[in-house]
Short mmCIF file of N, CA, C and O in Angstrom, two decimals:
data_model
loop_
_atom_site.label_atom_id
_atom_site.label_comp_id
_atom_site.label_asym_id
_atom_site.label_seq_id
_atom_site.Cartn_x
_atom_site.Cartn_y
_atom_site.Cartn_z
N VAL N 153 228.31 96.44 32.50
CA VAL N 153 229.05 97.57 33.03
C VAL N 153 228.20 98.45 33.94
O VAL N 153 228.72 99.20 34.73
N LEU N 154 226.86 98.33 33.79
CA LEU N 154 225.97 99.14 34.61
C LEU N 154 225.62 98.47 35.93
O LEU N 154 225.11 99.10 36.83
N GLY N 155 225.88 97.19 36.02
CA GLY N 155 225.57 96.45 37.25
C GLY N 155 224.37 95.55 37.05
O GLY N 155 223.51 95.80 36.21
N SER N 156 224.33 94.50 37.82
CA SER N 156 223.28 93.51 37.71
C SER N 156 221.90 94.14 37.89
O SER N 156 221.67 94.92 38.80
N GLY N 157 221.01 93.82 36.97
CA GLY N 157 219.64 94.31 37.05
C GLY N 157 219.41 95.68 36.44
O GLY N 157 218.28 96.13 36.34
N ALA N 158 220.47 96.34 36.03
CA ALA N 158 220.31 97.68 35.45
C ALA N 158 219.73 97.57 34.04
O ALA N 158 219.99 96.62 33.32
N ARG N 159 218.94 98.55 33.67
CA ARG N 159 218.38 98.60 32.33
C ARG N 159 219.48 99.00 31.35
O ARG N 159 220.28 99.89 31.63
N SER N 160 219.47 98.35 30.20
CA SER N 160 220.41 98.72 29.16
C SER N 160 220.10 100.13 28.68
O SER N 160 218.96 100.58 28.71
N ARG N 161 221.13 100.82 28.23
CA ARG N 161 220.97 102.17 27.70
C ARG N 161 221.58 102.23 26.31
O ARG N 161 222.69 101.76 26.11
N VAL N 162 220.85 102.81 25.39
CA VAL N 162 221.30 102.93 24.01
C VAL N 162 221.53 104.40 23.72
O VAL N 162 220.69 105.25 24.01
N TYR N 163 222.68 104.68 23.12
CA TYR N 163 223.03 106.04 22.70
C TYR N 163 223.24 105.99 21.19
O TYR N 163 224.10 105.27 20.71
N ARG N 164 222.43 106.74 20.47
CA ARG N 164 222.47 106.71 19.01
C ARG N 164 223.25 107.85 18.41
O ARG N 164 223.18 108.08 17.22
N GLY N 165 223.98 108.56 19.22
CA GLY N 165 224.80 109.65 18.73
C GLY N 165 225.39 110.43 19.88
O GLY N 165 224.96 110.31 21.02
N VAL N 166 226.37 111.24 19.56
CA VAL N 166 227.07 112.01 20.59
C VAL N 166 226.13 112.93 21.36
O VAL N 166 226.31 113.17 22.54
N TYR N 167 225.10 113.42 20.68
CA TYR N 167 224.18 114.36 21.34
C TYR N 167 223.25 113.68 22.34
O TYR N 167 222.64 114.34 23.16
N GLU N 168 223.17 112.36 22.28
CA GLU N 168 222.36 111.60 23.24
C GLU N 168 223.20 111.08 24.40
O GLU N 168 222.67 110.45 25.31
N SER N 169 224.50 111.32 24.37
CA SER N 169 225.38 110.65 25.33
C SER N 169 225.80 111.53 26.51
O SER N 169 226.75 111.20 27.21
N ASP N 170 225.09 112.61 26.76
CA ASP N 170 225.45 113.51 27.85
C ASP N 170 225.52 112.82 29.22
O ASP N 170 226.34 113.17 30.05
N SER N 171 224.66 111.83 29.44
CA SER N 171 224.61 111.17 30.74
C SER N 171 225.64 110.06 30.89
O SER N 171 225.73 109.43 31.94
N SER N 172 226.42 109.80 29.83
CA SER N 172 227.39 108.72 29.88
C SER N 172 228.76 109.18 29.39
O SER N 172 228.95 109.45 28.20
N LYS N 173 229.70 109.23 30.30
CA LYS N 173 231.06 109.59 29.92
C LYS N 173 231.67 108.53 29.00
O LYS N 173 232.41 108.85 28.07
N LEU N 174 231.34 107.26 29.25
CA LEU N 174 231.88 106.19 28.42
C LEU N 174 231.36 106.30 26.99
O LEU N 174 232.13 106.25 26.03
N ALA N 175 230.06 106.47 26.82
CA ALA N 175 229.49 106.59 25.47
C ALA N 175 230.05 107.83 24.78
O ALA N 175 230.40 107.78 23.59
N SER N 176 230.17 108.93 25.50
CA SER N 176 230.73 110.15 24.91
C SER N 176 232.13 109.92 24.37
O SER N 176 232.47 110.38 23.28
N GLU N 177 232.94 109.22 25.14
CA GLU N 177 234.31 108.93 24.70
C GLU N 177 234.31 108.00 23.48
O GLU N 177 235.12 108.17 22.57
N LEU N 178 233.43 107.03 23.47
CA LEU N 178 233.38 106.10 22.33
C LEU N 178 232.96 106.82 21.05
O LEU N 178 233.43 106.49 19.97
N PHE N 179 232.08 107.81 21.17
CA PHE N 179 231.67 108.55 19.97
C PHE N 179 232.77 109.43 19.41
O PHE N 179 232.67 109.90 18.28
N ARG N 180 233.84 109.61 20.15
CA ARG N 180 234.98 110.36 19.63
C ARG N 180 235.80 109.52 18.64
O ARG N 180 236.63 110.05 17.92
N VAL N 181 235.55 108.21 18.64
CA VAL N 181 236.23 107.32 17.69
C VAL N 181 235.49 107.42 16.35
O VAL N 181 234.28 107.18 16.28
N ALA N 182 236.20 107.79 15.31
CA ALA N 182 235.59 107.91 13.98
C ALA N 182 235.01 106.58 13.55
O ALA N 182 235.68 105.55 13.61
N GLY N 183 233.74 106.60 13.16
CA GLY N 183 233.08 105.40 12.67
C GLY N 183 232.13 104.76 13.65
O GLY N 183 231.36 103.87 13.28
N VAL N 184 232.11 105.20 14.91
CA VAL N 184 231.17 104.65 15.89
C VAL N 184 229.79 105.23 15.60
O VAL N 184 229.62 106.45 15.50
N ASP N 185 228.80 104.35 15.47
CA ASP N 185 227.45 104.77 15.12
C ASP N 185 226.50 104.72 16.32
O ASP N 185 225.63 105.56 16.45
N GLU N 186 226.69 103.72 17.20
CA GLU N 186 225.77 103.53 18.32
C GLU N 186 226.51 102.83 19.45
O GLU N 186 227.40 102.02 19.21
N VAL N 187 226.12 103.14 20.68
CA VAL N 187 226.71 102.51 21.86
C VAL N 187 225.58 102.01 22.75
O VAL N 187 224.64 102.74 23.05
N LEU N 188 225.67 100.75 23.14
CA LEU N 188 224.71 100.17 24.07
C LEU N 188 225.47 99.74 25.32
O LEU N 188 226.47 99.02 25.22
N LEU N 189 225.02 100.22 26.46
CA LEU N 189 225.61 99.82 27.74
C LEU N 189 224.62 98.90 28.44
O LEU N 189 223.47 99.27 28.66
N GLY N 190 225.07 97.71 28.77
CA GLY N 190 224.23 96.74 29.46
C GLY N 190 224.73 96.50 30.86
O GLY N 190 225.69 97.12 31.33
N ALA N 191 224.09 95.58 31.55
CA ALA N 191 224.45 95.28 32.93
C ALA N 191 225.91 94.83 33.03
O ALA N 191 226.61 95.23 33.95
N ARG N 192 226.35 94.00 32.06
CA ARG N 192 227.71 93.48 32.12
C ARG N 192 228.46 93.57 30.80
O ARG N 192 229.42 92.82 30.58
N HIS N 193 228.02 94.44 29.91
CA HIS N 193 228.69 94.51 28.62
C HIS N 193 228.53 95.88 27.97
O HIS N 193 227.69 96.67 28.36
N VAL N 194 229.37 96.11 26.97
CA VAL N 194 229.30 97.30 26.11
C VAL N 194 229.22 96.78 24.69
O VAL N 194 230.00 95.92 24.29
N THR N 195 228.26 97.29 23.92
CA THR N 195 228.16 96.94 22.51
C THR N 195 228.35 98.21 21.70
O THR N 195 227.67 99.20 21.93
N VAL N 196 229.28 98.17 20.76
CA VAL N 196 229.55 99.31 19.89
C VAL N 196 229.18 98.90 18.48
O VAL N 196 229.65 97.88 17.98
N THR N 197 228.35 99.72 17.84
CA THR N 197 227.96 99.49 16.46
C THR N 197 228.69 100.48 15.58
O THR N 197 228.73 101.67 15.88
N LYS N 198 229.26 99.99 14.50
CA LYS N 198 230.01 100.85 13.59
C LYS N 198 229.10 101.36 12.48
O LYS N 198 228.06 100.78 12.19
N LYS N 199 229.51 102.42 11.85
CA LYS N 199 228.80 102.92 10.67
C LYS N 199 229.00 101.94 9.53
O LYS N 199 230.04 101.27 9.44
N ASP N 200 228.01 101.85 8.65
CA ASP N 200 228.03 100.86 7.57
C ASP N 200 229.28 100.92 6.70
O ASP N 200 229.81 99.89 6.30
N HIS N 201 229.75 102.10 6.40
CA HIS N 201 230.88 102.24 5.48
C HIS N 201 232.24 101.98 6.14
O HIS N 201 233.25 101.97 5.46
N MET N 202 232.24 101.74 7.43
CA MET N 202 233.50 101.52 8.15
C MET N 202 233.82 100.03 8.24
O MET N 202 232.93 99.19 8.20
N ASP N 203 235.08 99.73 8.41
CA ASP N 203 235.55 98.37 8.60
C ASP N 203 236.03 98.24 10.05
O ASP N 203 236.71 99.13 10.55
N TRP N 204 235.69 97.14 10.71
CA TRP N 204 236.08 96.97 12.11
C TRP N 204 237.59 97.05 12.29
O TRP N 204 238.07 97.49 13.32
N ASN N 205 238.33 96.60 11.30
CA ASN N 205 239.79 96.65 11.41
C ASN N 205 240.30 98.07 11.56
O ASN N 205 241.37 98.29 12.11
N ASP N 206 239.52 99.04 11.05
CA ASP N 206 239.93 100.43 11.13
C ASP N 206 239.61 101.10 12.46
O ASP N 206 240.17 102.14 12.77
N LEU N 207 238.69 100.53 13.24
CA LEU N 207 238.34 101.20 14.49
C LEU N 207 238.39 100.33 15.73
O LEU N 207 238.30 100.84 16.85
N SER N 208 238.58 99.02 15.60
CA SER N 208 238.54 98.15 16.78
C SER N 208 239.61 98.48 17.81
O SER N 208 239.34 98.48 19.02
N GLU N 209 240.82 98.79 17.37
CA GLU N 209 241.89 99.12 18.33
C GLU N 209 241.55 100.38 19.12
O GLU N 209 241.78 100.44 20.33
N ASP N 210 241.02 101.40 18.43
CA ASP N 210 240.65 102.64 19.11
C ASP N 210 239.52 102.42 20.11
O ASP N 210 239.53 102.97 21.20
N VAL N 211 238.53 101.61 19.72
CA VAL N 211 237.41 101.31 20.61
C VAL N 211 237.92 100.58 21.85
O VAL N 211 237.56 100.92 22.98
N GLU N 212 238.75 99.58 21.65
CA GLU N 212 239.30 98.83 22.78
C GLU N 212 240.13 99.72 23.69
O GLU N 212 240.07 99.60 24.92
N GLU N 213 240.89 100.62 23.11
CA GLU N 213 241.71 101.54 23.91
C GLU N 213 240.84 102.48 24.75
O GLU N 213 241.11 102.70 25.93
N VAL N 214 239.79 103.02 24.15
CA VAL N 214 238.88 103.92 24.89
C VAL N 214 238.25 103.18 26.06
O VAL N 214 238.21 103.69 27.18
N ILE N 215 237.78 101.97 25.82
CA ILE N 215 237.13 101.19 26.88
C ILE N 215 238.13 100.86 27.98
O ILE N 215 237.84 101.02 29.17
N SER N 216 239.33 100.43 27.62
CA SER N 216 240.35 100.09 28.62
C SER N 216 240.73 101.30 29.47
O SER N 216 240.76 101.21 30.70
N LYS N 217 240.99 102.41 28.82
CA LYS N 217 241.36 103.62 29.57
C LYS N 217 240.22 104.10 30.45
O LYS N 217 240.45 104.56 31.57
N PHE N 218 239.01 103.99 29.95
CA PHE N 218 237.87 104.43 30.73
C PHE N 218 237.77 103.63 32.03
O PHE N 218 237.63 104.19 33.11
N PHE N 219 237.84 102.32 31.93
CA PHE N 219 237.70 101.50 33.14
C PHE N 219 238.92 101.59 34.04
O PHE N 219 238.80 101.45 35.25
N ASP N 220 240.08 101.87 33.49
CA ASP N 220 241.25 102.13 34.32
C ASP N 220 241.07 103.40 35.14
O ASP N 220 241.62 103.53 36.23
N SER N 221 240.30 104.35 34.61
CA SER N 221 240.08 105.63 35.30
C SER N 221 239.12 105.51 36.48
O SER N 221 239.01 106.43 37.28
N LYS N 222 238.42 104.39 36.58
CA LYS N 222 237.46 104.14 37.68
C LYS N 222 236.25 105.08 37.65
O LYS N 222 235.56 105.24 38.65
N LEU N 223 235.99 105.70 36.51
CA LEU N 223 234.80 106.55 36.38
C LEU N 223 233.56 105.67 36.21
O LEU N 223 233.66 104.53 35.76
N LYS N 224 232.41 106.22 36.54
CA LYS N 224 231.16 105.50 36.33
C LYS N 224 230.75 105.65 34.86
O LYS N 224 230.87 106.74 34.31
N PRO N 225 230.23 104.58 34.25
CA PRO N 225 229.84 104.67 32.84
C PRO N 225 228.67 105.61 32.59
O PRO N 225 228.55 106.19 31.53
N VAL N 226 227.76 105.75 33.58
CA VAL N 226 226.63 106.66 33.45
C VAL N 226 226.43 107.40 34.77
O VAL N 226 226.86 106.94 35.83
N GLU N 227 225.75 108.53 34.69
CA GLU N 227 225.54 109.34 35.89
C GLU N 227 224.55 108.71 36.87
O GLU N 227 224.72 108.81 38.07
N ASN N 228 223.49 108.08 36.37
CA ASN N 228 222.47 107.48 37.22
C ASN N 228 222.30 106.00 36.88
O ASN N 228 221.35 105.61 36.22
N PRO N 229 223.21 105.15 37.34
CA PRO N 229 223.17 103.75 36.94
C PRO N 229 222.13 102.90 37.66
O PRO N 229 222.00 101.73 37.37
N ASP N 230 221.38 103.48 38.58
CA ASP N 230 220.51 102.69 39.42
C ASP N 230 219.12 102.41 38.85
O ASP N 230 218.27 101.90 39.56
N GLU N 231 218.87 102.74 37.58
CA GLU N 231 217.59 102.41 36.99
C GLU N 231 217.54 100.91 36.78
O GLU N 231 218.36 100.34 36.10
N ARG N 232 216.56 100.28 37.39
CA ARG N 232 216.44 98.83 37.30
C ARG N 232 215.00 98.46 36.94
O ARG N 232 214.10 99.25 37.10
N ILE N 233 214.84 97.25 36.47
CA ILE N 233 213.51 96.73 36.19
C ILE N 233 212.97 96.19 37.51
O ILE N 233 213.20 95.03 37.85
N GLU N 234 212.31 97.02 38.25
CA GLU N 234 211.81 96.62 39.55
C GLU N 234 210.32 96.87 39.63
O GLU N 234 209.79 97.79 39.02
N ALA N 235 209.66 96.06 40.41
CA ALA N 235 208.24 96.23 40.62
C ALA N 235 208.00 97.45 41.51
O ALA N 235 208.77 97.75 42.40
N SER N 236 206.93 98.15 41.21
CA SER N 236 206.55 99.27 42.06
C SER N 236 205.21 98.97 42.70
O SER N 236 204.49 98.05 42.29
N SER N 237 204.86 99.74 43.70
CA SER N 237 203.59 99.51 44.39
C SER N 237 202.39 99.77 43.48
O SER N 237 201.30 99.29 43.75
N GLU N 238 202.61 100.49 42.38
CA GLU N 238 201.52 100.78 41.44
C GLU N 238 201.29 99.66 40.44
O GLU N 238 200.27 99.64 39.76
N ASP N 239 202.21 98.71 40.35
CA ASP N 239 202.08 97.61 39.40
C ASP N 239 201.08 96.58 39.90
O ASP N 239 200.99 96.29 41.10
N SER N 240 200.37 95.98 38.95
CA SER N 240 199.48 94.88 39.30
C SER N 240 200.34 93.66 39.60
O SER N 240 201.54 93.63 39.30
N GLU N 241 199.75 92.64 40.15
CA GLU N 241 200.49 91.40 40.46
C GLU N 241 201.08 90.81 39.19
O GLU N 241 202.22 90.34 39.17
N ALA N 242 200.32 90.84 38.09
CA ALA N 242 200.80 90.29 36.82
C ALA N 242 202.02 91.07 36.32
O ALA N 242 203.00 90.46 35.87
N VAL N 243 201.99 92.38 36.41
CA VAL N 243 203.12 93.20 35.96
C VAL N 243 204.34 92.95 36.83
O VAL N 243 205.46 92.84 36.33
N ARG N 244 204.15 92.82 38.14
CA ARG N 244 205.28 92.51 39.03
C ARG N 244 205.91 91.17 38.66
O ARG N 244 207.13 91.02 38.65
N GLU N 245 205.08 90.19 38.36
CA GLU N 245 205.59 88.87 37.99
C GLU N 245 206.33 88.92 36.66
O GLU N 245 207.40 88.30 36.51
N ILE N 246 205.82 89.68 35.70
CA ILE N 246 206.50 89.83 34.41
C ILE N 246 207.85 90.49 34.59
O ILE N 246 208.86 90.05 34.03
N LYS N 247 207.93 91.54 35.39
CA LYS N 247 209.21 92.22 35.64
C LYS N 247 210.20 91.28 36.32
O LYS N 247 211.39 91.29 36.01
N LYS N 248 209.71 90.46 37.23
CA LYS N 248 210.57 89.51 37.92
C LYS N 248 211.15 88.49 36.92
O LYS N 248 212.35 88.19 36.95
N ILE N 249 210.32 88.00 36.03
CA ILE N 249 210.77 87.04 35.02
C ILE N 249 211.77 87.69 34.07
O ILE N 249 212.80 87.10 33.73
N LEU N 250 211.48 88.93 33.64
CA LEU N 250 212.41 89.64 32.77
C LEU N 250 213.77 89.79 33.43
O LEU N 250 214.81 89.57 32.80
N GLU N 251 213.76 90.18 34.68
CA GLU N 251 215.01 90.42 35.41
C GLU N 251 215.79 89.14 35.65
O GLU N 251 217.00 89.09 35.46
N GLN N 252 215.10 88.07 36.04
CA GLN N 252 215.79 86.85 36.45
C GLN N 252 216.09 85.88 35.31
O GLN N 252 217.09 85.17 35.36
N ARG N 253 215.22 85.85 34.31
CA ARG N 253 215.38 84.83 33.27
C ARG N 253 215.71 85.36 31.89
O ARG N 253 216.49 84.75 31.17
N VAL N 254 215.12 86.46 31.51
CA VAL N 254 215.32 86.96 30.15
C VAL N 254 216.60 87.79 30.05
O VAL N 254 217.41 87.59 29.14
N ALA N 255 216.79 88.73 30.96
CA ALA N 255 217.96 89.62 30.89
C ALA N 255 219.28 88.86 30.83
O ALA N 255 220.15 89.20 30.01
N PRO N 256 219.50 87.83 31.63
CA PRO N 256 220.78 87.10 31.52
C PRO N 256 221.01 86.47 30.15
O PRO N 256 222.13 86.46 29.65
N TRP N 257 219.95 85.97 29.51
CA TRP N 257 220.10 85.37 28.19
C TRP N 257 220.42 86.44 27.15
O TRP N 257 221.26 86.23 26.26
N VAL N 258 219.78 87.58 27.25
CA VAL N 258 220.04 88.65 26.30
C VAL N 258 221.48 89.14 26.46
O VAL N 258 222.21 89.37 25.49
N GLN N 259 221.93 89.29 27.71
CA GLN N 259 223.30 89.76 27.96
C GLN N 259 224.31 88.74 27.49
O GLN N 259 225.36 89.09 26.95
N GLN N 260 224.01 87.46 27.65
CA GLN N 260 224.91 86.40 27.22
C GLN N 260 225.07 86.42 25.71
O GLN N 260 226.13 86.10 25.18
N ASP N 261 224.00 86.82 25.02
CA ASP N 261 224.02 86.87 23.56
C ASP N 261 224.63 88.17 23.04
O ASP N 261 224.70 88.39 21.84
N GLY N 262 225.04 89.05 23.94
CA GLY N 262 225.71 90.28 23.53
C GLY N 262 224.77 91.44 23.33
O GLY N 262 225.15 92.48 22.85
N GLY N 263 223.53 91.34 23.72
CA GLY N 263 222.60 92.46 23.50
C GLY N 263 221.81 92.72 24.68
O GLY N 263 221.65 93.57 25.37
#
């Protein structure tokens, strides 16, 4: 949802979600414990005592309405894993591998 190459963002509560309208809306659903926004996915973690059957419809509705509204999920979505001029050659190569090879596998696995 953040766009290709964007760093995932984790929100562990409503007070951490100021920069994300989507995460803020999801925390309004009773039982939502954590929200992770990735390049192409949203992961919602429920509180231990909750059952998915009790909150899945509300979570799906919030996500659907949010994307129908055409709002951006976060205020500054352009944070990416990119090499900078201050990075050594090894660090630049590691960032390139993370971006091209590791991130797609992690996103495919839902995280």
